[in-house]
Coordinates of C-alpha atoms and ligand atoms in Angstrom, one line a residue:
X5 CA -33.1 91.9 -10.6
X6 CA -33.2 90.5 -14.1
X7 CA -34.0 92.2 -17.4
X8 CA -37.7 92.6 -17.6
X9 CA -38.0 91.7 -13.8
X10 CA -39.3 93.7 -10.9
X11 CA -37.0 95.9 -8.8
X12 CA -38.0 95.8 -5.2
X13 CA -38.1 99.1 -3.1
X14 CA -35.2 98.0 -0.9
X15 CA -33.1 97.1 -3.9
X16 CA -33.8 100.5 -5.5
X17 CA -33.0 102.2 -2.2
X18 CA -29.6 100.5 -2.2
X19 CA -28.9 101.4 -5.8
X20 CA -29.9 105.0 -5.2
X21 CA -27.1 105.4 -2.6
X22 CA -26.5 108.9 -1.4
X23 CA -28.9 110.7 -3.8
X24 CA -30.3 113.4 -1.6
X25 CA -29.5 117.1 -1.6
X26 CA -30.3 119.7 0.9
X27 CA -32.7 122.7 0.3
X28 CA -33.9 121.8 -3.2
X29 CA -36.5 119.7 -4.9
X30 CA -36.2 116.1 -3.8
X31 CA -38.2 114.8 -6.8
X32 CA -35.7 116.3 -9.3
X33 CA -32.8 114.8 -7.5
X34 CA -34.5 111.4 -7.3
X35 CA -35.4 111.5 -11.0
X36 CA -31.8 112.5 -11.9
X37 CA -30.4 109.6 -9.9
X38 CA -32.8 107.0 -11.3
X39 CA -32.1 108.3 -14.8
X40 CA -28.3 107.8 -14.3
X41 CA -28.9 104.3 -13.1
X42 CA -30.8 103.6 -16.3
X43 CA -28.3 105.2 -18.6
X44 CA -25.3 103.3 -17.2
X45 CA -27.2 100.0 -17.1
X46 CA -27.5 99.5 -13.4
X47 CA -31.3 99.4 -13.9
X48 CA -31.9 97.4 -17.1
X49 CA -34.6 98.4 -19.6
X50 CA -37.9 96.7 -19.1
X51 CA -37.4 96.5 -15.3
X52 CA -40.5 97.3 -13.4
X53 CA -39.9 100.0 -10.7
X54 CA -41.6 99.8 -7.3
X55 CA -45.0 101.3 -6.9
X56 CA -45.0 104.9 -5.7
X57 CA -46.3 104.1 -2.3
X58 CA -43.7 101.3 -1.7
X59 CA -40.8 103.5 -2.8
X60 CA -42.1 106.4 -0.7
X61 CA -42.0 104.1 2.4
X62 CA -38.6 102.6 1.6
X63 CA -36.8 105.9 1.2
X64 CA -39.0 107.8 3.6
X65 CA -40.2 110.5 1.2
X66 CA -43.7 111.6 0.4
X67 CA -45.7 109.8 -2.2
X68 CA -45.9 113.2 -4.1
X69 CA -42.1 113.2 -4.4
X70 CA -42.1 109.8 -6.0
X71 CA -45.1 110.6 -8.3
X72 CA -43.3 113.8 -9.5
X73 CA -40.0 112.0 -10.1
X74 CA -41.7 109.2 -12.0
X75 CA -43.6 111.8 -14.1
X76 CA -40.4 113.6 -14.9
X77 CA -38.9 110.2 -16.0
X78 CA -41.9 109.6 -18.2
X79 CA -41.5 112.9 -19.8
X80 CA -37.8 112.2 -20.6
X81 CA -38.8 108.8 -22.0
X82 CA -37.0 106.8 -19.3
X83 CA -40.2 105.3 -17.9
X84 CA -43.3 104.1 -19.6
X85 CA -46.6 103.1 -18.1
X86 CA -47.6 99.6 -19.1
X87 CA -51.1 98.5 -18.3
X88 CA -51.0 95.8 -15.5
X89 CA -47.2 96.3 -15.0
X90 CA -46.9 99.8 -13.6
X91 CA -43.8 101.8 -14.4
X92 CA -41.4 100.1 -16.7
X93 CA -37.9 101.4 -17.5
X94 CA -37.1 102.4 -21.1
X95 CA -34.5 104.1 -23.1
X96 CA -35.7 107.2 -24.9
X97 CA -33.5 106.9 -28.1
X98 CA -36.5 106.1 -30.4
X99 CA -38.6 109.0 -29.3
X100 CA -35.8 111.6 -29.1
X101 CA -36.2 114.4 -31.5
X102 CA -33.1 115.0 -33.6
X103 CA -31.1 117.7 -31.9
X104 CA -31.1 121.1 -33.5
X105 CA -27.5 121.7 -32.7
X106 CA -24.6 119.4 -33.7
X107 CA -23.4 117.5 -30.6
X108 CA -19.7 117.9 -29.8
X109 CA -17.7 114.7 -30.1
X110 CA -17.7 112.9 -26.8
X111 CA -14.4 112.0 -25.1
X112 CA -14.8 108.3 -24.2
X113 CA -13.7 107.6 -20.6
X114 CA -16.3 105.0 -20.1
X115 CA -14.6 102.1 -21.9
X116 CA -11.1 100.7 -21.6
X117 CA -11.0 99.7 -25.2
X118 CA -7.8 100.6 -27.1
X119 CA -7.6 100.9 -30.9
X120 CA -5.8 98.2 -32.8
X121 CA -2.1 97.9 -32.0
X122 CA 0.4 99.1 -34.6
X123 CA 1.5 96.2 -36.8
X124 CA -1.9 94.5 -36.8
X125 CA -2.6 95.5 -40.4
X126 CA 0.5 93.6 -41.6
X127 CA -0.6 90.5 -39.5
X128 CA -4.1 90.7 -41.2
X129 CA -2.5 90.9 -44.7
X130 CA -0.5 87.8 -43.9
X131 CA -3.5 85.9 -42.6
X132 CA -5.5 86.7 -45.8
X133 CA -3.4 84.2 -47.8
X134 CA -5.4 81.5 -46.0
X135 CA -8.8 82.9 -46.8
X136 CA -9.7 80.5 -49.7
X137 CA -9.3 77.6 -47.3
X138 CA -11.8 79.2 -44.8
X139 CA -14.2 80.2 -47.6
X140 CA -14.4 76.5 -48.7
X141 CA -15.9 75.6 -45.3
X142 CA -18.8 76.8 -43.2
X143 CA -16.4 79.3 -41.5
X144 CA -17.5 78.9 -37.9
X145 CA -17.7 76.3 -35.2
X146 CA -18.4 76.0 -31.5
X147 CA -14.9 75.1 -30.1
X148 CA -12.7 77.1 -32.4
X149 CA -10.1 76.2 -35.1
X150 CA -7.6 73.6 -34.1
X151 CA -4.5 75.7 -35.3
X152 CA -5.6 78.6 -33.1
X153 CA -6.1 76.3 -30.1
X154 CA -2.7 74.8 -30.7
X155 CA -1.1 78.2 -30.7
X156 CA -2.8 79.2 -27.5
X157 CA -2.1 75.8 -25.8
X158 CA 1.6 76.3 -26.8
X159 CA 1.6 79.8 -25.3
X160 CA 0.2 78.4 -21.9
X161 CA 2.7 75.6 -22.0
X162 CA 5.6 78.0 -22.5
X163 CA 4.2 80.0 -19.5
X164 CA 4.5 76.9 -17.4
X165 CA 1.0 75.5 -17.7
X166 CA 1.0 72.4 -19.9
X167 CA -2.2 72.6 -22.0
X168 CA -3.8 70.5 -24.8
X169 CA -5.9 72.1 -27.6
X170 CA -8.8 70.0 -26.3
X171 CA -8.8 72.0 -23.1
X172 CA -9.6 75.2 -25.0
X173 CA -12.6 76.9 -26.4
X174 CA -12.4 80.0 -28.6
X175 CA -15.0 82.5 -27.7
X176 CA -16.3 85.9 -29.0
X177 CA -14.1 87.8 -26.5
X178 CA -13.7 87.5 -22.8
X179 CA -17.1 88.8 -21.9
X180 CA -18.7 86.1 -24.0
X181 CA -16.5 83.6 -22.1
X182 CA -17.7 85.0 -18.7
X183 CA -21.4 84.9 -19.7
X184 CA -21.1 81.3 -21.0
X185 CA -19.3 80.2 -17.9
X186 CA -21.9 81.9 -15.7
X187 CA -24.7 80.2 -17.6
X188 CA -23.1 76.8 -17.5
X189 CA -21.5 76.6 -14.0
X190 CA -23.8 78.8 -11.9
X191 CA -27.2 77.4 -10.8
X192 CA -30.0 79.5 -9.4
X193 CA -29.1 80.9 -5.9
X194 CA -25.5 79.6 -6.0
X195 CA -23.2 82.0 -4.2
X196 CA -20.6 83.7 -6.5
X197 CA -17.7 85.5 -5.0
X198 CA -16.5 88.6 -6.8
X199 CA -14.1 91.3 -6.0
X200 CA -15.4 94.7 -5.0
X201 CA -14.9 96.7 -7.1
X202 CA -14.8 94.5 -10.2
X203 CA -15.4 94.4 -14.0
X204 CA -19.1 95.5 -14.2
X205 CA -20.2 93.2 -17.0
X206 CA -19.1 90.2 -15.0
X207 CA -21.4 91.3 -12.3
X208 CA -24.2 91.5 -14.8
X209 CA -23.5 88.0 -16.2
X210 CA -23.3 86.3 -12.8
X211 CA -26.5 88.1 -11.7
X212 CA -28.3 87.1 -14.9
X213 CA -27.4 83.4 -14.3
X214 CA -29.2 83.6 -11.0
X215 CA -26.1 83.7 -8.8
X216 CA -26.2 85.4 -5.4
X217 CA -23.2 87.7 -5.4
X218 CA -20.9 88.0 -2.3
X219 CA -17.9 90.3 -2.4
X220 CA -14.3 90.5 -1.1
X221 CA -12.7 94.0 -1.1
X222 CA -9.8 95.0 -3.3
X223 CA -8.1 98.4 -3.4
X224 CA -5.3 99.9 -5.4
X225 CA -3.0 98.3 -2.8
X226 CA -4.5 94.8 -3.3
X227 CA -6.6 92.2 -1.5
X228 CA -7.1 91.9 2.3
X229 CA -6.0 88.4 3.1
X230 CA -8.3 88.0 6.1
X231 CA -11.4 89.2 4.3
X232 CA -10.5 86.9 1.4
X233 CA -10.3 83.9 3.7
X234 CA -13.5 84.8 5.5
X235 CA -15.4 85.2 2.2
X236 CA -14.5 81.6 1.2
X237 CA -15.1 80.2 4.7
X238 CA -18.4 81.9 5.3
X239 CA -20.0 82.0 1.9
X240 CA -18.6 78.7 0.6
X241 CA -19.2 80.1 -2.9
X242 CA -19.8 77.7 -5.8
X243 CA -17.7 80.0 -8.1
X244 CA -15.2 82.8 -7.4
X245 CA -14.5 85.2 -10.2
X246 CA -11.1 86.9 -9.8
X247 CA -8.9 89.2 -11.8
X248 CA -5.5 88.7 -10.2
X249 CA -3.3 90.6 -12.6
X250 CA -3.8 94.4 -13.1
X251 CA -7.3 94.0 -11.8
X252 CA -10.0 96.1 -13.5
X253 CA -10.6 98.8 -12.2
X254 CA -7.9 99.0 -9.4
X255 CA -4.9 97.9 -11.3
X256 CA -3.8 95.7 -8.4
X257 CA -1.9 92.4 -8.8
X258 CA -2.2 89.6 -6.3
X259 CA 1.2 88.5 -4.9
X260 CA 2.2 84.9 -5.5
X261 CA 1.8 83.9 -1.8
X262 CA -1.7 85.2 -1.7
X263 CA -2.5 83.2 -4.8
X264 CA -1.4 80.1 -2.9
X265 CA -3.8 81.1 -0.1
X266 CA -6.7 81.6 -2.5
X267 CA -6.2 78.1 -4.0
X268 CA -6.2 76.6 -0.5
X269 CA -9.3 78.5 0.6
X270 CA -11.1 77.5 -2.7
X271 CA -10.2 73.8 -2.3
X272 CA -11.5 73.8 1.3
X273 CA -14.8 75.5 0.3
X274 CA -15.3 73.4 -2.9
X275 CA -15.2 76.5 -5.0
X276 CA -14.5 76.7 -8.8
X277 CA -12.0 79.5 -9.5
X278 CA -12.7 81.5 -12.6
X279 CA -9.6 83.4 -13.3
X280 CA -9.9 86.3 -15.8
X281 CA -6.5 87.0 -17.5
X282 CA -7.9 89.6 -19.9
X283 CA -5.6 92.2 -18.5
X284 CA -2.7 89.9 -17.4
X285 CA -0.3 90.8 -20.2
X286 CA -0.6 94.6 -19.7
X287 CA 2.5 94.7 -17.5
X288 CA 4.0 98.2 -17.7
X289 CA 6.5 97.9 -14.9
X290 CA 5.4 95.4 -12.3
X291 CA 8.9 94.0 -11.8
X292 CA 7.8 90.3 -11.5
X293 CA 6.1 87.7 -13.5
X294 CA 4.3 84.6 -12.3
X295 CA 3.2 81.3 -13.7
X296 CA -0.6 81.3 -14.8
X297 CA -2.8 81.0 -11.7
X298 CA -4.1 77.6 -12.8
X299 CA -0.6 76.1 -12.3
X300 CA -1.3 76.1 -8.5
X301 CA -4.7 74.6 -8.7
X302 CA -6.0 71.4 -10.1
X303 CA -7.7 71.5 -13.6
X304 CA -11.0 70.4 -12.2
X305 CA -11.4 73.5 -10.1
X306 CA -9.9 76.2 -12.3
X307 CA -11.3 77.9 -15.4
X308 CA -9.0 80.5 -17.0
X309 CA -10.2 83.2 -19.4
X310 CA -8.0 85.0 -21.9
X311 CA -8.6 87.6 -24.6
X312 CA -6.8 89.6 -27.4
X313 CA -9.0 92.6 -26.7
X314 CA -6.6 94.7 -24.6
X315 CA -3.3 93.5 -26.0
X316 CA -4.1 93.5 -29.7
X317 CA -7.6 94.7 -30.6
X318 CA -11.1 94.3 -29.2
X319 CA -12.5 94.5 -32.7
X320 CA -11.3 91.0 -33.3
X321 CA -13.7 89.7 -30.7
X322 CA -11.3 86.8 -29.9
X323 CA -11.2 85.3 -26.4
X324 CA -10.9 81.9 -25.0
X325 CA -11.6 79.6 -22.1
X326 CA -9.1 77.0 -20.7
X327 CA -10.6 74.3 -18.5
X328 CA -10.6 70.6 -18.0
X329 CA -12.3 68.3 -20.6
X330 CA -15.6 68.0 -18.7
X331 CA -16.1 71.7 -18.3
X332 CA -15.2 72.3 -22.0
X333 CA -17.7 69.6 -22.9
X334 CA -20.4 71.3 -20.8
X335 CA -19.6 74.7 -22.3
X336 CA -19.8 73.1 -25.7
X337 CA -23.2 71.7 -25.0
X338 CA -24.5 75.0 -23.6
X339 CA -23.1 77.3 -26.2
X340 CA -25.4 76.8 -29.2
X341 CA -28.3 78.2 -27.3
X342 CA -26.7 81.6 -27.4
X343 CA -24.5 81.6 -30.5
X344 CA -23.2 79.2 -33.1
X345 CA -19.5 79.8 -32.9
X346 CA -16.6 82.2 -33.6
X347 CA -15.9 83.3 -37.2
X348 CA -12.9 81.6 -38.7
X349 CA -11.8 84.8 -40.5
X350 CA -11.1 86.4 -37.1
X351 CA -9.5 83.2 -35.9
X352 CA -7.1 83.3 -39.0
X353 CA -5.9 86.7 -37.9
X354 CA -5.6 85.6 -34.2
X355 CA -3.5 82.6 -35.2
X356 CA -1.1 84.9 -37.1
X357 CA -1.1 87.2 -34.0
X358 CA 0.6 84.5 -31.9
X359 CA 3.6 84.5 -34.3
X360 CA 4.2 88.1 -33.3
X361 CA 2.6 88.1 -29.9
X362 CA 5.6 89.2 -27.8
X363 CA 6.5 92.1 -30.0
X364 CA 2.8 93.3 -30.2
X365 CA 2.4 93.1 -26.5
X366 CA 5.6 95.1 -25.9
X367 CA 4.3 97.8 -28.3
X368 CA 1.0 97.9 -26.3
X369 CA 2.6 98.2 -22.9
X370 CA 5.0 100.9 -24.1
X371 CA 1.9 102.8 -25.5
X372 CA 0.0 102.3 -22.2
X373 CA 2.9 103.5 -20.2
X374 CA 3.0 106.8 -22.1
X375 CA -0.7 107.2 -22.0
X376 CA -0.9 106.4 -18.2
X377 CA 1.8 109.0 -17.5
X378 CA 0.0 111.7 -19.5
X379 CA -3.3 111.0 -17.8
X380 CA -1.7 111.0 -14.3
X381 CA 0.2 114.2 -15.0
X382 CA -2.9 116.0 -16.4
X383 CA -5.1 114.9 -13.5
X384 CA -2.5 115.9 -10.8
X385 CA -2.2 119.3 -12.4
X386 CA -5.8 120.1 -13.0
X387 CA -7.5 118.2 -10.1
X388 CA -4.9 118.3 -7.4
X389 CA -7.4 117.3 -4.7
X390 CA -8.1 114.0 -6.2
X391 CA -6.1 110.9 -5.2
X392 CA -4.4 109.5 -8.3
X393 CA -2.5 106.3 -7.5
X394 CA -0.2 105.0 -10.3
X395 CA -0.8 101.4 -11.3
X396 CA 2.1 99.3 -12.5
X397 CA 0.0 97.9 -15.3
X398 CA -3.5 97.5 -16.8
X399 CA -5.5 100.0 -18.7
X400 CA -7.0 102.4 -16.2
X401 CA -6.7 104.5 -13.0
X402 CA -8.9 104.1 -10.0
X403 CA -9.1 107.6 -8.8
X404 CA -10.2 108.8 -5.3
X405 CA -12.5 111.8 -5.6
X406 CA -12.6 112.7 -1.9
X407 CA -16.4 113.2 -2.0
X408 CA -19.4 111.1 -3.1
X409 CA -19.7 112.8 -6.5
X410 CA -19.0 110.0 -9.0
X411 CA -22.6 109.7 -10.3
X412 CA -23.0 113.4 -10.5
X413 CA -19.8 113.7 -12.5
X414 CA -21.0 111.0 -14.9
X415 CA -24.3 112.6 -15.3
X416 CA -23.1 116.1 -15.8
X417 CA -20.0 115.1 -17.7
X418 CA -22.2 113.9 -20.5
X419 CA -23.6 117.4 -21.0
X420 CA -20.0 118.6 -21.3
X421 CA -18.8 116.1 -23.8
X422 CA -17.1 113.5 -21.6
X423 CA -18.5 110.0 -21.1
X424 CA -17.7 108.4 -17.8
X425 CA -18.7 105.3 -15.9
X426 CA -19.7 106.1 -12.3
X427 CA -17.8 104.3 -9.5
X428 CA -20.9 102.5 -8.2
X429 CA -21.2 100.6 -11.5
X430 CA -18.1 98.6 -10.4
X431 CA -19.7 97.4 -7.1
X432 CA -22.7 95.3 -6.4
X433 CA -24.4 97.5 -3.8
X434 CA -24.2 101.1 -4.7
X435 CA -20.7 101.6 -3.1
X436 CA -17.8 103.5 -4.7
X437 CA -19.5 106.8 -5.1
X438 CA -16.2 108.3 -4.1
X439 CA -14.2 106.7 -6.9
X440 CA -13.9 107.0 -10.7
X441 CA -12.3 104.7 -13.1
X442 CA -10.4 106.5 -15.8
X443 CA -9.0 104.4 -18.7
X444 CA -5.8 105.5 -20.4
X445 CA -6.6 103.7 -23.7
X446 CA -7.7 106.8 -25.7
X447 CA -5.4 108.9 -27.8
X448 CA -3.1 111.3 -25.9
X449 CA -4.9 114.4 -27.2
X450 CA -8.2 112.9 -26.1
X451 CA -6.8 112.2 -22.6
X452 CA -5.7 115.8 -22.3
X453 CA -9.0 117.2 -23.5
X454 CA -10.9 114.7 -21.4
X455 CA -9.2 115.9 -18.2
X456 CA -10.0 119.5 -19.1
X457 CA -13.6 118.6 -19.5
X458 CA -13.6 116.6 -16.3
X459 CA -12.0 119.5 -14.4
X460 CA -14.7 121.9 -15.8
X461 CA -17.4 119.4 -14.8
X462 CA -15.9 119.0 -11.3
X463 CA -15.6 122.7 -10.8
X464 CA -19.2 123.3 -11.7
X465 CA -20.5 120.9 -9.1
X466 CA -21.7 122.8 -6.1
X467 CA -20.0 122.4 -2.8
X468 CA -22.6 120.7 -0.6
X469 CA -22.5 119.8 3.1
X470 CA -20.4 116.7 3.9
X471 CA -21.9 113.5 2.9
X472 CA -24.3 114.9 0.3
X473 CA -24.0 114.3 -3.4
X474 CA -24.9 117.0 -6.0
X475 CA -27.4 116.3 -8.7
X476 CA -27.9 117.5 -12.2
X477 CA -30.4 120.2 -11.2
X478 CA -27.7 121.8 -8.9
X479 CA -25.5 122.5 -11.7
X480 CA -27.6 123.4 -14.8
Ligands
PLP526 C1 -11.3 92.0 -16.6 C2 -12.0 92.0 -18.0 N1 -12.6 90.9 -18.4 C3 -13.2 90.9 -19.6 C4 -13.3 92.0 -20.4 C5 -14.0 91.9 -21.7 O1 -13.1 91.7 -22.7 P1 -13.5 91.3 -24.2 O2 -13.5 92.6 -25.0 O3 -12.5 90.3 -24.7 O4 -14.9 90.7 -24.2 C6 -12.7 93.2 -20.0 C7 -12.8 94.4 -20.8 O5 -12.7 95.5 -20.3 C8 -12.1 93.2 -18.7 O6 -11.5 94.3 -18.2

């Protein structure tokens, strides 16, 4: 299902998950669920929805139900009729009339994006002394400045992974790195192994590259060794994308012995491991550190991604890829089709960051510890029925809701001023409706207020028979 492509009736049925409610209009519930899928990006804009008859057959509803749901979505601006193309997904921003009432500020629980770490301003001031040198050049390039790559190479070498600057490419953050790797290493219909749940934009990037996603489960307690082995043996994936440290969203870390196993499975299956270390330095209290994953594997079969987004500031848009010379060469060749390079101004700041890196990271993890504890305390107090495991690092909680209400919370939360990403966004097949990821990257007062709003939202959802999910029309 690509942007602008056609969504088949069976795919839409899978995405819809448990959408039905008992004793009320099915068309309204269906429209609400499709609207949420559009709002949170699971159905990209310009996607063509199935014809009414096809969807009616797939979900065993009357054609009238589908016609009414589509009409409702047209009225709200989420669907437009395009001659010859049927019903095409849109976002209504452009048509939306300006609201008569001022909207309350929304508490942001949908992104795990912290504000700049204290001390960054001083680092930026220091970096500015080098600005004239940068202004005298074009100020951007495809692989990144040599000094920054030297700093990062040194950092890997200190962590136990000898690295040359030539093995590094500086990117516009880790997401750019994932997208570039997907575009370069994944061919149409290649199998790509991802964790379930995982970081949603990685799912998007591998899908866009034409990869066929296969999954291996991970929970807050970690990876299932047998399922992991089976996934490599059966799917023989071309690429496996893994987040082994403080995994997003579960917070789990893969024990060293299991990392050895993964490397063995990948070698046997001929899989390239793409290891995302974006969250790897967010160690609040894990109690052990490990060498970088790539130490265990050979450089030809391991690509490592890093970023300053969580530790320092996402606004810098500085990430990087570490790989062997061939892969860096291929990425270099492919990159210009999408962008022409990383700005040197931001790279100047990033270079200075590495002088203070340990102190900045310590400040970040101390802050995250405090924010995590506040969020856990508030949730346990106000939503005692939810299962709130405490991760030993990372930037978010993966909360068990005890009922399939995640999409309903996300949908209705918006009307109460809290922005959430529904659990299914972290899976590839509509699962995780019983889970919610809650980042603790916001300010403490926002976390507290956010939990109040969340508890209000949860309370206002009707209690429905087991297995049924409430929809917006149940609660407004
Ligand atoms: C595992 C993972 N990878 C990549 C990213 C994207 O990071 P960046 O802001 O550097 O693009 C995130 C951000 O949430 C993440 O959690």
